[in-house]
């Protein structure tokens, strides 16, 4: 896969990700506990929560917690970007490059 195709995939996923986040923020309120979900299909429910920390709500305490998370995310993006470019240069498998591009887009969308 060429770098230009990977960049196209990254931009497409990033646009969809950001558009869906903006749509939800503008059209729905945060779901407080014990309230009705946005979508309820039996065992599948869509709720609107905001995570102020990292994965699974883990937060770094203190005044610099958010800053540390942003710096970590930026380093992660550079690392994933390096992995993506090196995989393309080495003619890596298309599925691997696609997966790395999707991970990269997700990381960018979470800064």
CSV table of C-alpha atoms in Angstrom, one decimal:
chain,number,residue,atom,x,y,z
A,1,UNK,CA,0.0,0.0,0.0
A,2,UNK,CA,1.3,3.5,-0.8
A,3,UNK,CA,1.7,6.2,1.8
A,4,UNK,CA,-0.9,8.3,-0.1
A,5,UNK,CA,-3.5,5.6,0.3
A,6,UNK,CA,-2.7,5.2,4.0
A,7,UNK,CA,-3.0,9.0,4.5
A,8,UNK,CA,-6.4,9.0,2.7
A,9,UNK,CA,-7.7,6.2,5.0
A,10,UNK,CA,-6.4,8.1,8.1
A,11,UNK,CA,-8.1,11.4,7.0
A,12,UNK,CA,-11.3,9.6,6.1
A,13,UNK,CA,-11.5,7.8,9.5
A,14,UNK,CA,-10.4,11.0,11.3
A,15,UNK,CA,-13.2,13.1,9.6
A,16,UNK,CA,-15.8,10.4,10.4
A,17,UNK,CA,-14.6,10.2,14.0
A,18,UNK,CA,-14.6,14.0,14.6
A,19,UNK,CA,-17.9,14.5,12.8
A,20,UNK,CA,-19.6,11.8,14.9
A,21,UNK,CA,-18.2,13.3,18.1
A,22,UNK,CA,-19.4,16.8,17.2
A,23,UNK,CA,-22.8,15.5,16.2
A,24,UNK,CA,-23.2,13.7,19.6
A,25,UNK,CA,-22.0,16.7,21.6
A,26,UNK,CA,-24.3,19.1,19.8
A,27,UNK,CA,-27.4,16.8,19.8
A,28,UNK,CA,-27.3,14.8,23.0
A,29,UNK,CA,-26.7,15.5,26.7
A,30,UNK,CA,-24.4,13.5,28.9
A,31,UNK,CA,-26.1,10.3,30.2
A,32,UNK,CA,-26.4,10.5,34.0
A,33,UNK,CA,-26.7,7.3,35.9
A,34,UNK,CA,-30.1,5.6,36.0
A,35,UNK,CA,-31.3,7.6,32.9
A,36,UNK,CA,-32.5,6.4,29.5
A,37,UNK,CA,-29.9,5.5,26.9
A,38,UNK,CA,-29.7,7.3,23.6
A,39,UNK,CA,-30.3,4.0,21.8
A,40,UNK,CA,-31.8,0.9,23.4
A,41,UNK,CA,-31.9,-2.3,21.4
A,42,UNK,CA,-32.3,-4.8,24.2
A,43,UNK,CA,-28.8,-6.0,25.1
A,44,UNK,CA,-27.2,-3.1,23.2
A,45,UNK,CA,-27.4,0.4,24.6
A,46,UNK,CA,-25.8,3.5,23.4
A,47,UNK,CA,-24.9,6.0,26.2
A,48,UNK,CA,-23.1,9.3,26.1
A,49,UNK,CA,-20.3,9.6,28.6
A,50,UNK,CA,-17.1,11.7,28.5
A,51,UNK,CA,-13.9,10.1,29.7
A,52,UNK,CA,-11.6,12.8,31.2
A,53,UNK,CA,-8.7,10.4,31.6
A,54,UNK,CA,-7.1,7.6,29.7
A,55,UNK,CA,-8.4,4.1,28.9
A,56,UNK,CA,-11.2,2.9,31.2
A,57,UNK,CA,-11.4,6.2,33.0
A,58,UNK,CA,-7.9,6.1,34.5
A,59,UNK,CA,-6.7,9.5,35.4
A,60,UNK,CA,-3.3,10.9,36.4
A,61,UNK,CA,-3.9,13.0,39.5
A,62,UNK,CA,-2.6,16.5,40.0
A,63,UNK,CA,-2.4,19.7,38.1
A,64,UNK,CA,-0.3,18.2,35.3
A,65,UNK,CA,-2.3,15.0,34.7
A,66,UNK,CA,-3.9,16.2,31.4
A,67,UNK,CA,-0.6,17.6,30.2
A,68,UNK,CA,1.1,14.3,30.8
A,69,UNK,CA,-1.6,12.4,28.9
A,70,UNK,CA,-1.4,14.8,25.9
A,71,UNK,CA,2.4,14.4,25.8
A,72,UNK,CA,2.2,10.6,26.0
A,73,UNK,CA,-0.4,10.6,23.2
A,74,UNK,CA,1.9,12.8,21.0
A,75,UNK,CA,4.8,10.4,21.6
A,76,UNK,CA,2.5,7.5,20.8
A,77,UNK,CA,1.4,9.1,17.6
A,78,UNK,CA,5.0,9.7,16.5
A,79,UNK,CA,5.8,6.0,17.3
A,80,UNK,CA,2.8,4.7,15.4
A,81,UNK,CA,3.6,7.1,12.5
A,82,UNK,CA,7.2,5.8,12.4
A,83,UNK,CA,5.8,2.2,12.4
A,84,UNK,CA,3.4,3.0,9.6
A,85,UNK,CA,6.0,4.7,7.3
A,86,UNK,CA,8.6,2.0,8.0
A,87,UNK,CA,6.0,-0.7,7.2
A,88,UNK,CA,5.2,1.0,3.9
A,89,UNK,CA,8.9,1.4,3.0
A,90,UNK,CA,9.5,-2.3,3.7
A,91,UNK,CA,6.5,-3.2,1.5
A,92,UNK,CA,4.6,-4.7,4.5
A,93,UNK,CA,1.4,-6.6,4.1
A,94,UNK,CA,-1.6,-4.4,3.2
A,95,UNK,CA,-3.7,-5.6,6.1
A,96,UNK,CA,-0.9,-4.7,8.5
A,97,UNK,CA,-0.6,-1.2,7.0
A,98,UNK,CA,-4.4,-0.8,7.1
A,99,UNK,CA,-4.5,-1.8,10.8
A,100,UNK,CA,-1.6,0.6,11.6
A,101,UNK,CA,-3.4,3.4,9.7
A,102,UNK,CA,-6.6,2.8,11.6
A,103,UNK,CA,-4.7,2.8,15.0
A,104,UNK,CA,-3.0,6.0,13.9
A,105,UNK,CA,-6.3,7.7,13.0
A,106,UNK,CA,-7.8,6.6,16.4
A,107,UNK,CA,-4.8,8.0,18.3
A,108,UNK,CA,-5.0,11.3,16.4
A,109,UNK,CA,-8.7,11.6,17.1
A,110,UNK,CA,-8.1,11.2,20.8
A,111,UNK,CA,-5.7,14.1,21.4
